Amino acid sequence: MTQAARTAASAQVSADSADDEPLPRRGLIFAIVSMGLFMVSVDGTVVATALTSLQRELHAGVQWGAWTITIYSLGQVLVMPLAGRISDMYGRKRVFLAAIVLFTLTSLLCGLAQNIQMLVALRAVQALGGGSIMPAASGIVSDHFGRNRDRALGMFTSIFPIGGVVGPILGGVFVTYWSWRGIFLVNVPIGMALLILGAIFFPAAVGHRGGRLDLVGSATMAATILSAMIGIAVLGDGSAWYSPGVLVPELLAVAFGWLFVRHTRRAPHPFISLHLLIGRGFGVMNVINFLYGAAAIGFGALVPLYAQERFGIPALESGTLLTARAIGMICVAGLAVAALRRTGYRFPMIVGFLLVSAGLVMMFLPPSGTSAYLWLSIAAAVTGLGMGLAVPAANNATLQFAKGQIAGVSGLRGMFRQAGSIIAVSVVTAVIAQSSTPGFSLGVSFLVLAATLIAVIPAVFLVPEHRGAW
């Protein structure tokens, strides 16, 4: 029996045994990993509304302050595929608990940081823990929900963007009523609780060992991602696209990418199989996830700035605009998950992408007969409805082809979406930095993102369709 066949057989046995597990226990496991994912997601955006207070207390410049956000995204993009692969090989419980320990410890240290350089370095380490949680947690959910794992995964992975929306609001609350340090220190009791509950209720770690960990493949892929993202981040700081700070990292990314592909074609047990990158269904979904991350996730980081620059909406109010998007997602995601076995993957993705695009266009259009705040809230809610429809389907598409590698696939999915988000935000901020009307330029960028999402719809028809349980 081949390694792939053994992995598939093991996944099927796991699904059969999971169906016999008591529902309350499965619900508790789902709650534990969901809280972990929510905590990590919130930390990706919670710093945004605390930047001014943070910079003032630590005597930091704007660029150093921005790196507390950028480095967190970079670290997550870097570690997600690695954590997914290790989870599949050596067990999800080990990776999840180790990630919780690392995330909690660095959260404590971030809250105690005495200078901005120390905080940025700690945020990079914190991101490695945070980025490892999602793929390991996805594997845990898959292992414990048997034939209902498609629905469980659809609901579980919809938590991540909701946490990202809640982050700026919580940041505003902490800064107003406590301190910017509270946004990190609050993770400590939560992380300790998750560590204890996970150690007690998660079963013994079991992996699907498939040879040694491919250190060369993981190193060259990490170098590719890191080089590419550093160049994009430098571009977002206002450097010209032809500056050495942008071109050198991007050229290094091309070189490391070539080495990664060359090594992967020859390695007996590659770090990431080329099949998961460009194989049937996987290649097109990776492109879709990248562009979706740019258009749907990336724009969220720009909405508060847009509201302030174009319409003069105060900072605290602009930070709550995305609450409407979260409400829209929550209202629709549960229904979309329940209907997924009937609708398949393509229909909800197409309708969802169209709704997100409509919301982006509405963002650009000036409000007529109503307040700017109400109009932008409605537009954000429309994008939330679209995301609630599209995300469960996009999360589950192709997973039935890799039942024994769900953590690895989840890590790649997260990597592509986060990379798309970082690139979109960096490019847009670089453009508006040179604009005399940044608010209007941001509005135009929303139109470009809407057009990008519409342009990707034909690719959805290349995604393998699937209905029913898997």
Short mmCIF file of C-alpha atoms in Angstrom, two decimals:
data_model
loop_
_atom_site.label_atom_id
_atom_site.label_comp_id
_atom_site.label_asym_id
_atom_site.label_seq_id
_atom_site.Cartn_x
_atom_site.Cartn_y
_atom_site.Cartn_z
CA MET A 1 0.00 0.00 0.00
CA THR A 2 1.35 3.44 -0.93
CA GLN A 3 1.88 6.23 1.59
CA ALA A 4 -1.05 8.17 0.09
CA ALA A 5 -3.31 5.13 0.41
CA ARG A 6 -2.23 4.54 4.02
CA THR A 7 -2.91 8.19 4.84
CA ALA A 8 -6.38 8.05 3.23
CA ALA A 9 -7.21 4.81 5.05
CA SER A 10 -6.06 6.30 8.34
CA ALA A 11 -8.22 9.37 7.73
CA GLN A 12 -11.26 7.16 7.06
CA VAL A 13 -10.71 5.18 10.27
CA SER A 14 -10.38 8.45 12.14
CA ALA A 15 -13.67 9.67 10.65
CA ASP A 16 -15.47 6.47 11.63
CA SER A 17 -14.21 6.60 15.23
CA ALA A 18 -14.99 10.32 15.50
CA ASP A 19 -18.65 9.65 14.72
CA ASP A 20 -18.81 7.51 17.88
CA GLU A 21 -17.41 10.27 20.10
CA PRO A 22 -19.97 11.89 22.48
CA LEU A 23 -21.38 15.14 21.09
CA PRO A 24 -20.71 17.20 24.29
CA ARG A 25 -17.02 16.26 24.15
CA ARG A 26 -16.81 17.24 20.49
CA GLY A 27 -18.55 20.51 21.28
CA LEU A 28 -16.04 21.28 24.02
CA ILE A 29 -13.10 20.50 21.74
CA PHE A 30 -14.62 22.77 19.08
CA ALA A 31 -15.01 25.56 21.65
CA ILE A 32 -11.39 25.24 22.81
CA VAL A 33 -9.83 25.45 19.35
CA SER A 34 -12.29 28.16 18.28
CA MET A 35 -11.28 30.33 21.22
CA GLY A 36 -7.63 29.83 20.30
CA LEU A 37 -8.26 30.87 16.71
CA PHE A 38 -10.35 33.86 17.79
CA MET A 39 -7.59 35.04 20.16
CA VAL A 40 -4.96 34.86 17.42
CA SER A 41 -7.22 36.58 14.88
CA VAL A 42 -8.00 39.45 17.26
CA ASP A 43 -4.29 40.01 17.89
CA GLY A 44 -3.74 40.60 14.19
CA THR A 45 -5.78 43.82 14.22
CA VAL A 46 -6.13 44.84 17.88
CA VAL A 47 -2.87 46.83 17.76
CA ALA A 48 -4.20 49.15 15.04
CA THR A 49 -6.30 51.35 17.33
CA ALA A 50 -3.60 51.30 20.05
CA LEU A 51 -0.78 52.53 17.81
CA THR A 52 -0.96 56.18 18.84
CA SER A 53 -0.87 55.37 22.56
CA LEU A 54 1.82 52.74 22.05
CA GLN A 55 4.06 55.05 20.03
CA ARG A 56 3.68 57.89 22.53
CA GLU A 57 4.61 55.78 25.56
CA LEU A 58 7.52 54.00 23.86
CA HIS A 59 8.74 57.17 22.07
CA ALA A 60 8.53 55.40 18.69
CA GLY A 61 8.15 56.75 15.17
CA VAL A 62 5.29 55.90 12.84
CA GLN A 63 7.27 53.35 10.83
CA TRP A 64 8.36 51.41 13.91
CA GLY A 65 4.78 51.44 15.15
CA ALA A 66 3.52 50.09 11.83
CA TRP A 67 6.01 47.22 12.01
CA THR A 68 4.27 45.90 15.14
CA ILE A 69 1.39 45.05 12.79
CA THR A 70 3.39 44.11 9.69
CA ILE A 71 5.76 41.72 11.45
CA TYR A 72 2.83 39.83 12.95
CA SER A 73 1.34 39.22 9.50
CA LEU A 74 4.74 38.26 8.05
CA GLY A 75 5.39 35.74 10.82
CA GLN A 76 2.02 34.08 10.32
CA VAL A 77 2.48 33.79 6.56
CA LEU A 78 5.91 32.26 7.16
CA VAL A 79 4.91 29.62 9.71
CA MET A 80 1.46 28.47 8.53
CA PRO A 81 2.55 25.92 5.90
CA LEU A 82 5.34 24.62 8.16
CA ALA A 83 3.00 24.19 11.13
CA GLY A 84 0.45 22.45 8.93
CA ARG A 85 2.98 19.94 7.65
CA ILE A 86 4.38 19.24 11.14
CA SER A 87 0.83 18.81 12.50
CA ASP A 88 0.02 16.19 9.87
CA MET A 89 3.27 14.34 10.55
CA TYR A 90 3.58 14.44 14.34
CA GLY A 91 0.10 15.14 15.71
CA ARG A 92 -2.13 18.18 16.03
CA LYS A 93 -2.26 18.20 19.86
CA ARG A 94 1.50 18.65 20.23
CA VAL A 95 1.62 21.52 17.78
CA PHE A 96 -1.51 23.23 19.13
CA LEU A 97 -0.36 23.14 22.76
CA ALA A 98 3.20 24.21 21.89
CA ALA A 99 1.78 27.11 19.85
CA ILE A 100 -0.46 28.18 22.75
CA VAL A 101 2.53 28.17 25.12
CA LEU A 102 4.64 30.26 22.72
CA PHE A 103 1.79 32.70 21.99
CA THR A 104 0.88 33.15 25.66
CA LEU A 105 4.46 33.65 26.84
CA THR A 106 5.27 36.20 24.16
CA SER A 107 1.97 38.00 24.83
CA LEU A 108 3.10 38.46 28.43
CA LEU A 109 6.48 39.74 27.31
CA CYS A 110 4.87 42.09 24.75
CA GLY A 111 2.78 43.58 27.53
CA LEU A 112 5.95 44.23 29.55
CA ALA A 113 8.09 45.57 26.65
CA GLN A 114 10.09 48.69 27.47
CA ASN A 115 10.99 49.86 23.96
CA ILE A 116 9.62 49.56 20.45
CA GLN A 117 12.48 47.41 19.13
CA MET A 118 11.83 44.81 21.82
CA LEU A 119 8.10 44.88 21.08
CA VAL A 120 8.59 44.34 17.33
CA ALA A 121 10.94 41.40 17.96
CA LEU A 122 8.49 39.83 20.41
CA ARG A 123 5.61 40.32 17.97
CA ALA A 124 7.57 38.33 15.40
CA VAL A 125 7.91 35.41 17.83
CA GLN A 126 4.28 35.79 18.91
CA ALA A 127 3.26 35.45 15.26
CA LEU A 128 5.05 32.09 14.99
CA GLY A 129 2.89 30.78 17.82
CA GLY A 130 -0.28 32.39 16.46
CA GLY A 131 0.28 31.20 12.91
CA SER A 132 0.76 27.62 14.10
CA ILE A 133 -2.59 27.49 15.86
CA MET A 134 -4.92 27.63 12.84
CA PRO A 135 -3.60 24.65 10.82
CA ALA A 136 -3.23 22.48 13.94
CA ALA A 137 -6.72 23.46 15.14
CA SER A 138 -8.20 22.72 11.69
CA GLY A 139 -6.74 19.23 11.90
CA ILE A 140 -8.19 18.75 15.39
CA VAL A 141 -11.66 19.76 14.19
CA SER A 142 -11.40 17.41 11.22
CA ASP A 143 -10.31 14.51 13.44
CA HIS A 144 -13.22 14.89 15.86
CA PHE A 145 -16.22 15.52 13.61
CA GLY A 146 -16.08 12.50 11.32
CA ARG A 147 -18.54 12.75 8.46
CA ASN A 148 -19.67 16.19 9.67
CA ARG A 149 -16.19 17.65 9.45
CA ASP A 150 -17.02 19.58 6.29
CA ARG A 151 -19.66 21.55 8.20
CA ALA A 152 -17.50 21.88 11.31
CA LEU A 153 -14.52 23.14 9.30
CA GLY A 154 -16.71 25.60 7.40
CA MET A 155 -17.99 27.11 10.64
CA PHE A 156 -14.63 26.96 12.41
CA THR A 157 -12.58 28.75 9.77
CA SER A 158 -15.24 31.48 9.48
CA ILE A 159 -14.17 32.63 12.95
CA PHE A 160 -10.85 34.05 11.73
CA PRO A 161 -12.17 37.07 9.79
CA ILE A 162 -14.71 37.82 12.54
CA GLY A 163 -11.91 38.03 15.09
CA GLY A 164 -10.08 40.39 12.77
CA VAL A 165 -13.10 42.70 12.76
CA VAL A 166 -13.51 42.62 16.54
CA GLY A 167 -9.83 43.43 17.13
CA PRO A 168 -9.88 47.19 16.45
CA ILE A 169 -12.96 47.61 18.67
CA LEU A 170 -11.33 45.79 21.58
CA GLY A 171 -8.18 47.79 21.04
CA GLY A 172 -10.14 51.02 21.39
CA VAL A 173 -11.77 49.77 24.60
CA PHE A 174 -8.44 48.77 26.17
CA VAL A 175 -6.72 52.03 25.27
CA THR A 176 -9.65 54.11 26.53
CA TYR A 177 -10.19 52.32 29.84
CA TRP A 178 -6.83 50.69 30.60
CA SER A 179 -3.57 50.73 28.60
CA TRP A 180 -2.19 49.51 25.30
CA ARG A 181 -0.40 46.84 27.35
CA GLY A 182 -3.78 45.32 28.15
CA ILE A 183 -4.25 44.16 24.54
CA PHE A 184 -1.39 41.70 25.12
CA LEU A 185 -1.77 40.90 28.83
CA VAL A 186 -5.40 39.79 28.38
CA ASN A 187 -4.11 36.84 26.32
CA VAL A 188 -2.25 35.39 29.30
CA PRO A 189 -5.20 34.03 31.35
CA ILE A 190 -6.99 32.97 28.17
CA GLY A 191 -3.93 31.13 26.89
CA MET A 192 -3.37 29.39 30.23
CA ALA A 193 -6.99 28.23 30.28
CA LEU A 194 -6.73 26.89 26.71
CA LEU A 195 -3.49 25.08 27.56
CA ILE A 196 -5.06 23.31 30.55
CA LEU A 197 -8.28 22.43 28.72
CA GLY A 198 -6.43 21.22 25.63
CA ALA A 199 -4.09 19.03 27.68
CA ILE A 200 -7.06 17.45 29.45
CA PHE A 201 -9.61 17.00 26.66
CA PHE A 202 -7.56 16.52 23.47
CA PRO A 203 -6.67 12.86 22.87
CA ALA A 204 -3.07 11.68 22.55
CA ALA A 205 -1.26 13.19 19.57
CA VAL A 206 -1.28 10.96 16.51
CA GLY A 207 0.30 11.87 13.19
CA HIS A 208 0.69 10.33 9.76
CA ARG A 209 4.43 9.92 9.57
CA GLY A 210 5.71 10.08 6.02
CA GLY A 211 9.49 10.16 6.27
CA ARG A 212 11.67 12.85 7.77
CA LEU A 213 10.79 16.52 7.80
CA ASP A 214 12.18 18.05 4.61
CA LEU A 215 14.47 20.73 6.09
CA VAL A 216 15.79 21.94 2.73
CA GLY A 217 12.29 22.31 1.31
CA SER A 218 10.98 24.09 4.40
CA ALA A 219 14.01 26.43 4.49
CA THR A 220 13.80 27.40 0.82
CA MET A 221 10.03 27.94 1.00
CA ALA A 222 10.41 30.05 4.16
CA ALA A 223 13.13 32.11 2.49
CA THR A 224 10.91 32.61 -0.56
CA ILE A 225 7.96 33.83 1.49
CA LEU A 226 10.04 36.01 3.81
CA SER A 227 11.94 37.71 0.98
CA ALA A 228 8.78 38.41 -1.00
CA MET A 229 6.87 39.78 1.99
CA ILE A 230 9.77 42.00 3.15
CA GLY A 231 9.93 43.61 -0.29
CA ILE A 232 6.18 44.22 -0.27
CA ALA A 233 6.30 45.62 3.27
CA VAL A 234 9.07 48.04 2.29
CA LEU A 235 6.95 49.13 -0.67
CA GLY A 236 4.08 49.79 1.72
CA ASP A 237 6.34 52.03 3.81
CA GLY A 238 6.53 54.43 0.86
CA SER A 239 9.61 53.27 -1.03
CA ALA A 240 9.53 53.31 -4.83
CA TRP A 241 9.03 49.94 -6.56
CA TYR A 242 12.47 50.23 -8.20
CA SER A 243 14.32 50.97 -4.95
CA PRO A 244 16.90 48.40 -3.71
CA GLY A 245 14.82 47.78 -0.59
CA VAL A 246 12.03 46.43 -2.81
CA LEU A 247 13.86 44.90 -5.78
CA VAL A 248 16.58 42.99 -3.89
CA PRO A 249 14.16 41.02 -1.65
CA GLU A 250 11.90 40.28 -4.63
CA LEU A 251 14.80 38.97 -6.72
CA LEU A 252 15.88 36.83 -3.79
CA ALA A 253 12.31 35.51 -3.56
CA VAL A 254 12.45 34.44 -7.21
CA ALA A 255 15.78 32.70 -6.67
CA PHE A 256 14.66 30.88 -3.52
CA GLY A 257 11.37 29.96 -5.21
CA TRP A 258 13.26 28.35 -8.08
CA LEU A 259 15.38 26.39 -5.60
CA PHE A 260 12.26 25.28 -3.73
CA VAL A 261 10.55 23.96 -6.88
CA ARG A 262 13.75 22.28 -8.08
CA HIS A 263 14.23 20.55 -4.74
CA THR A 264 10.57 19.57 -4.37
CA ARG A 265 10.55 17.81 -7.76
CA ARG A 266 13.41 15.57 -6.63
CA ALA A 267 12.76 15.03 -2.91
CA PRO A 268 11.25 11.63 -1.96
CA HIS A 269 9.22 13.21 0.87
CA PRO A 270 8.90 16.92 0.00
CA PHE A 271 7.94 19.52 2.59
CA ILE A 272 4.97 20.61 0.47
CA SER A 273 3.94 18.39 -2.42
CA LEU A 274 3.70 20.21 -5.74
CA HIS A 275 0.29 18.55 -6.03
CA LEU A 276 -0.97 20.73 -3.16
CA LEU A 277 0.39 23.82 -4.91
CA ILE A 278 -0.51 23.26 -8.55
CA GLY A 279 -2.38 19.94 -8.69
CA ARG A 280 -6.01 19.36 -9.66
CA GLY A 281 -8.19 21.89 -7.90
CA PHE A 282 -5.42 22.97 -5.52
CA GLY A 283 -3.66 25.31 -7.95
CA VAL A 284 -6.78 27.27 -8.86
CA MET A 285 -7.93 27.46 -5.22
CA ASN A 286 -4.54 28.83 -4.19
CA VAL A 287 -4.94 31.61 -6.75
CA ILE A 288 -8.53 32.26 -5.63
CA ASN A 289 -7.52 32.36 -1.97
CA PHE A 290 -4.69 34.79 -2.73
CA LEU A 291 -6.96 37.19 -4.63
CA TYR A 292 -9.76 36.77 -2.09
CA GLY A 293 -7.31 37.66 0.67
CA ALA A 294 -6.33 40.79 -1.24
CA ALA A 295 -9.86 41.95 -2.02
CA ALA A 296 -11.94 40.82 0.96
CA ILE A 297 -9.49 40.63 3.86
CA GLY A 298 -7.06 43.34 2.80
CA PHE A 299 -9.71 46.00 2.31
CA GLY A 300 -10.91 45.56 5.88
CA ALA A 301 -7.67 47.02 7.20
CA LEU A 302 -8.22 50.10 5.02
CA VAL A 303 -11.85 50.93 5.85
CA PRO A 304 -11.23 52.91 9.07
CA LEU A 305 -8.55 55.00 7.35
CA TYR A 306 -10.84 55.55 4.37
CA ALA A 307 -13.70 56.71 6.59
CA GLN A 308 -11.43 59.22 8.33
CA GLU A 309 -9.64 60.52 5.23
CA ARG A 310 -12.58 60.87 2.85
CA PHE A 311 -15.54 61.56 5.12
CA GLY A 312 -13.94 62.91 8.29
CA ILE A 313 -15.50 60.26 10.52
CA PRO A 314 -13.80 60.21 13.98
CA ALA A 315 -11.31 57.43 14.73
CA LEU A 316 -13.44 55.60 17.31
CA GLU A 317 -16.52 55.56 15.05
CA SER A 318 -14.51 54.50 12.01
CA GLY A 319 -13.12 51.57 14.00
CA THR A 320 -16.66 50.27 14.61
CA LEU A 321 -17.65 50.34 10.94
CA LEU A 322 -16.49 46.79 10.40
CA THR A 323 -18.86 45.58 13.11
CA ALA A 324 -21.53 45.60 10.42
CA ARG A 325 -19.37 43.30 8.32
CA ALA A 326 -18.99 40.89 11.22
CA ILE A 327 -22.75 40.89 11.80
CA GLY A 328 -23.34 40.16 8.12
CA MET A 329 -20.91 37.25 8.22
CA ILE A 330 -22.42 35.78 11.38
CA CYS A 331 -25.95 35.99 9.96
CA VAL A 332 -25.06 34.10 6.78
CA ALA A 333 -22.15 31.78 7.61
CA GLY A 334 -24.21 29.30 9.63
CA LEU A 335 -26.83 28.99 6.89
CA ALA A 336 -24.13 28.68 4.21
CA VAL A 337 -22.45 25.85 6.15
CA ALA A 338 -25.75 24.01 6.61
CA ALA A 339 -26.58 24.29 2.91
CA LEU A 340 -23.09 23.46 1.63
CA ARG A 341 -23.84 19.80 0.87
CA ARG A 342 -26.72 20.86 -1.39
CA THR A 343 -25.20 23.92 -3.02
CA GLY A 344 -21.71 22.54 -3.58
CA TYR A 345 -18.74 24.91 -3.66
CA ARG A 346 -19.07 26.97 -6.81
CA PHE A 347 -22.47 28.62 -6.35
CA PRO A 348 -21.85 30.15 -2.88
CA MET A 349 -18.39 31.32 -3.92
CA ILE A 350 -19.71 33.07 -7.03
CA VAL A 351 -22.63 34.75 -5.24
CA GLY A 352 -20.40 35.64 -2.30
CA PHE A 353 -17.72 37.22 -4.50
CA LEU A 354 -20.37 39.26 -6.32
CA LEU A 355 -21.78 40.54 -3.02
CA VAL A 356 -18.32 41.48 -1.72
CA SER A 357 -17.65 43.32 -4.98
CA ALA A 358 -20.98 45.14 -4.69
CA GLY A 359 -20.10 46.24 -1.16
CA LEU A 360 -16.72 47.53 -2.33
CA VAL A 361 -18.36 49.57 -5.09
CA MET A 362 -20.84 50.98 -2.57
CA MET A 363 -17.89 52.05 -0.42
CA PHE A 364 -16.63 54.21 -3.27
CA LEU A 365 -19.99 55.76 -4.17
CA PRO A 366 -20.85 58.93 -2.21
CA PRO A 367 -23.81 58.55 0.20
CA SER A 368 -27.09 59.98 -1.08
CA GLY A 369 -29.67 61.23 1.40
CA THR A 370 -28.06 59.55 4.42
CA SER A 371 -25.04 59.97 6.69
CA ALA A 372 -21.66 58.74 5.52
CA TYR A 373 -21.36 56.51 8.60
CA LEU A 374 -24.68 54.75 7.91
CA TRP A 375 -23.87 54.33 4.20
CA LEU A 376 -20.44 52.83 4.90
CA SER A 377 -21.97 50.54 7.53
CA ILE A 378 -24.48 49.25 4.98
CA ALA A 379 -21.72 48.72 2.43
CA ALA A 380 -19.62 46.86 5.02
CA ALA A 381 -22.62 44.68 5.91
CA VAL A 382 -23.04 43.74 2.23
CA THR A 383 -19.41 42.64 2.06
CA GLY A 384 -20.00 40.64 5.26
CA LEU A 385 -22.92 38.82 3.68
CA GLY A 386 -20.72 37.94 0.72
CA MET A 387 -17.88 36.73 2.92
CA GLY A 388 -20.28 34.66 5.01
CA LEU A 389 -21.47 32.90 1.84
CA ALA A 390 -18.09 32.42 0.17
CA VAL A 391 -15.78 31.52 3.04
CA PRO A 392 -17.24 28.12 4.10
CA ALA A 393 -17.21 26.90 0.50
CA ALA A 394 -13.71 28.24 -0.18
CA ASN A 395 -12.45 26.66 3.04
CA ASN A 396 -13.77 23.20 2.15
CA ALA A 397 -13.04 23.13 -1.58
CA THR A 398 -10.43 20.45 -2.42
CA LEU A 399 -10.18 19.14 1.17
CA GLN A 400 -11.92 15.92 0.15
CA PHE A 401 -8.86 15.23 -2.02
CA ALA A 402 -6.47 15.52 0.96
CA LYS A 403 -8.29 14.06 3.96
CA GLY A 404 -5.07 13.05 5.68
CA GLN A 405 -3.38 16.42 5.09
CA ILE A 406 -6.07 18.83 6.24
CA ALA A 407 -3.73 20.74 8.58
CA GLY A 408 -1.22 21.17 5.76
CA VAL A 409 -3.86 22.36 3.30
CA SER A 410 -5.28 24.74 5.92
CA GLY A 411 -1.81 26.18 6.48
CA LEU A 412 -1.33 26.80 2.76
CA ARG A 413 -4.79 28.36 2.49
CA GLY A 414 -4.03 30.73 5.34
CA MET A 415 -0.66 31.57 3.86
CA PHE A 416 -2.10 32.53 0.48
CA ARG A 417 -4.89 34.62 2.00
CA GLN A 418 -2.59 36.45 4.40
CA ALA A 419 -0.06 37.06 1.63
CA GLY A 420 -2.78 38.52 -0.60
CA SER A 421 -3.94 40.76 2.23
CA ILE A 422 -0.43 42.04 2.99
CA ILE A 423 0.31 42.77 -0.66
CA ALA A 424 -2.99 44.59 -1.20
CA VAL A 425 -2.55 46.79 1.87
CA SER A 426 1.10 47.52 1.08
CA VAL A 427 0.46 48.44 -2.54
CA VAL A 428 -2.57 50.60 -1.72
CA THR A 429 -0.79 52.45 1.09
CA ALA A 430 2.20 53.04 -1.19
CA VAL A 431 -0.13 54.58 -3.79
CA ILE A 432 -2.05 56.83 -1.40
CA ALA A 433 1.22 58.02 0.17
CA GLN A 434 1.93 59.75 -3.15
CA SER A 435 -1.62 61.04 -3.61
CA SER A 436 -2.82 64.56 -2.88
CA THR A 437 -6.31 63.15 -2.16
CA PRO A 438 -5.69 59.96 -0.16
CA GLY A 439 -9.36 59.45 0.73
CA PHE A 440 -10.50 59.45 -2.90
CA SER A 441 -7.51 57.29 -3.91
CA LEU A 442 -8.52 54.73 -1.30
CA GLY A 443 -12.02 54.70 -2.78
CA VAL A 444 -10.58 54.02 -6.22
CA SER A 445 -8.55 51.16 -4.76
CA PHE A 446 -11.82 49.59 -3.57
CA LEU A 447 -13.06 49.66 -7.17
CA VAL A 448 -9.86 47.94 -8.31
CA LEU A 449 -10.27 45.25 -5.64
CA ALA A 450 -13.92 44.76 -6.67
CA ALA A 451 -12.87 44.31 -10.30
CA THR A 452 -10.19 41.83 -9.21
CA LEU A 453 -12.71 39.72 -7.35
CA ILE A 454 -15.13 39.73 -10.31
CA ALA A 455 -12.30 38.77 -12.65
CA VAL A 456 -11.55 35.67 -10.57
CA ILE A 457 -15.11 34.29 -10.88
CA PRO A 458 -14.40 32.36 -14.13
CA ALA A 459 -11.67 30.49 -12.25
CA VAL A 460 -14.30 29.23 -9.79
CA PHE A 461 -15.68 26.97 -12.56
CA LEU A 462 -12.33 25.14 -12.53
CA VAL A 463 -12.77 24.19 -8.86
CA PRO A 464 -13.82 20.51 -8.55
CA GLU A 465 -17.48 20.46 -7.54
CA HIS A 466 -18.67 18.36 -4.63
CA ARG A 467 -22.01 17.83 -2.88
CA GLY A 468 -22.82 15.75 0.15
CA ALA A 469 -20.59 14.59 3.02
CA TRP A 470 -16.95 13.56 2.53
#
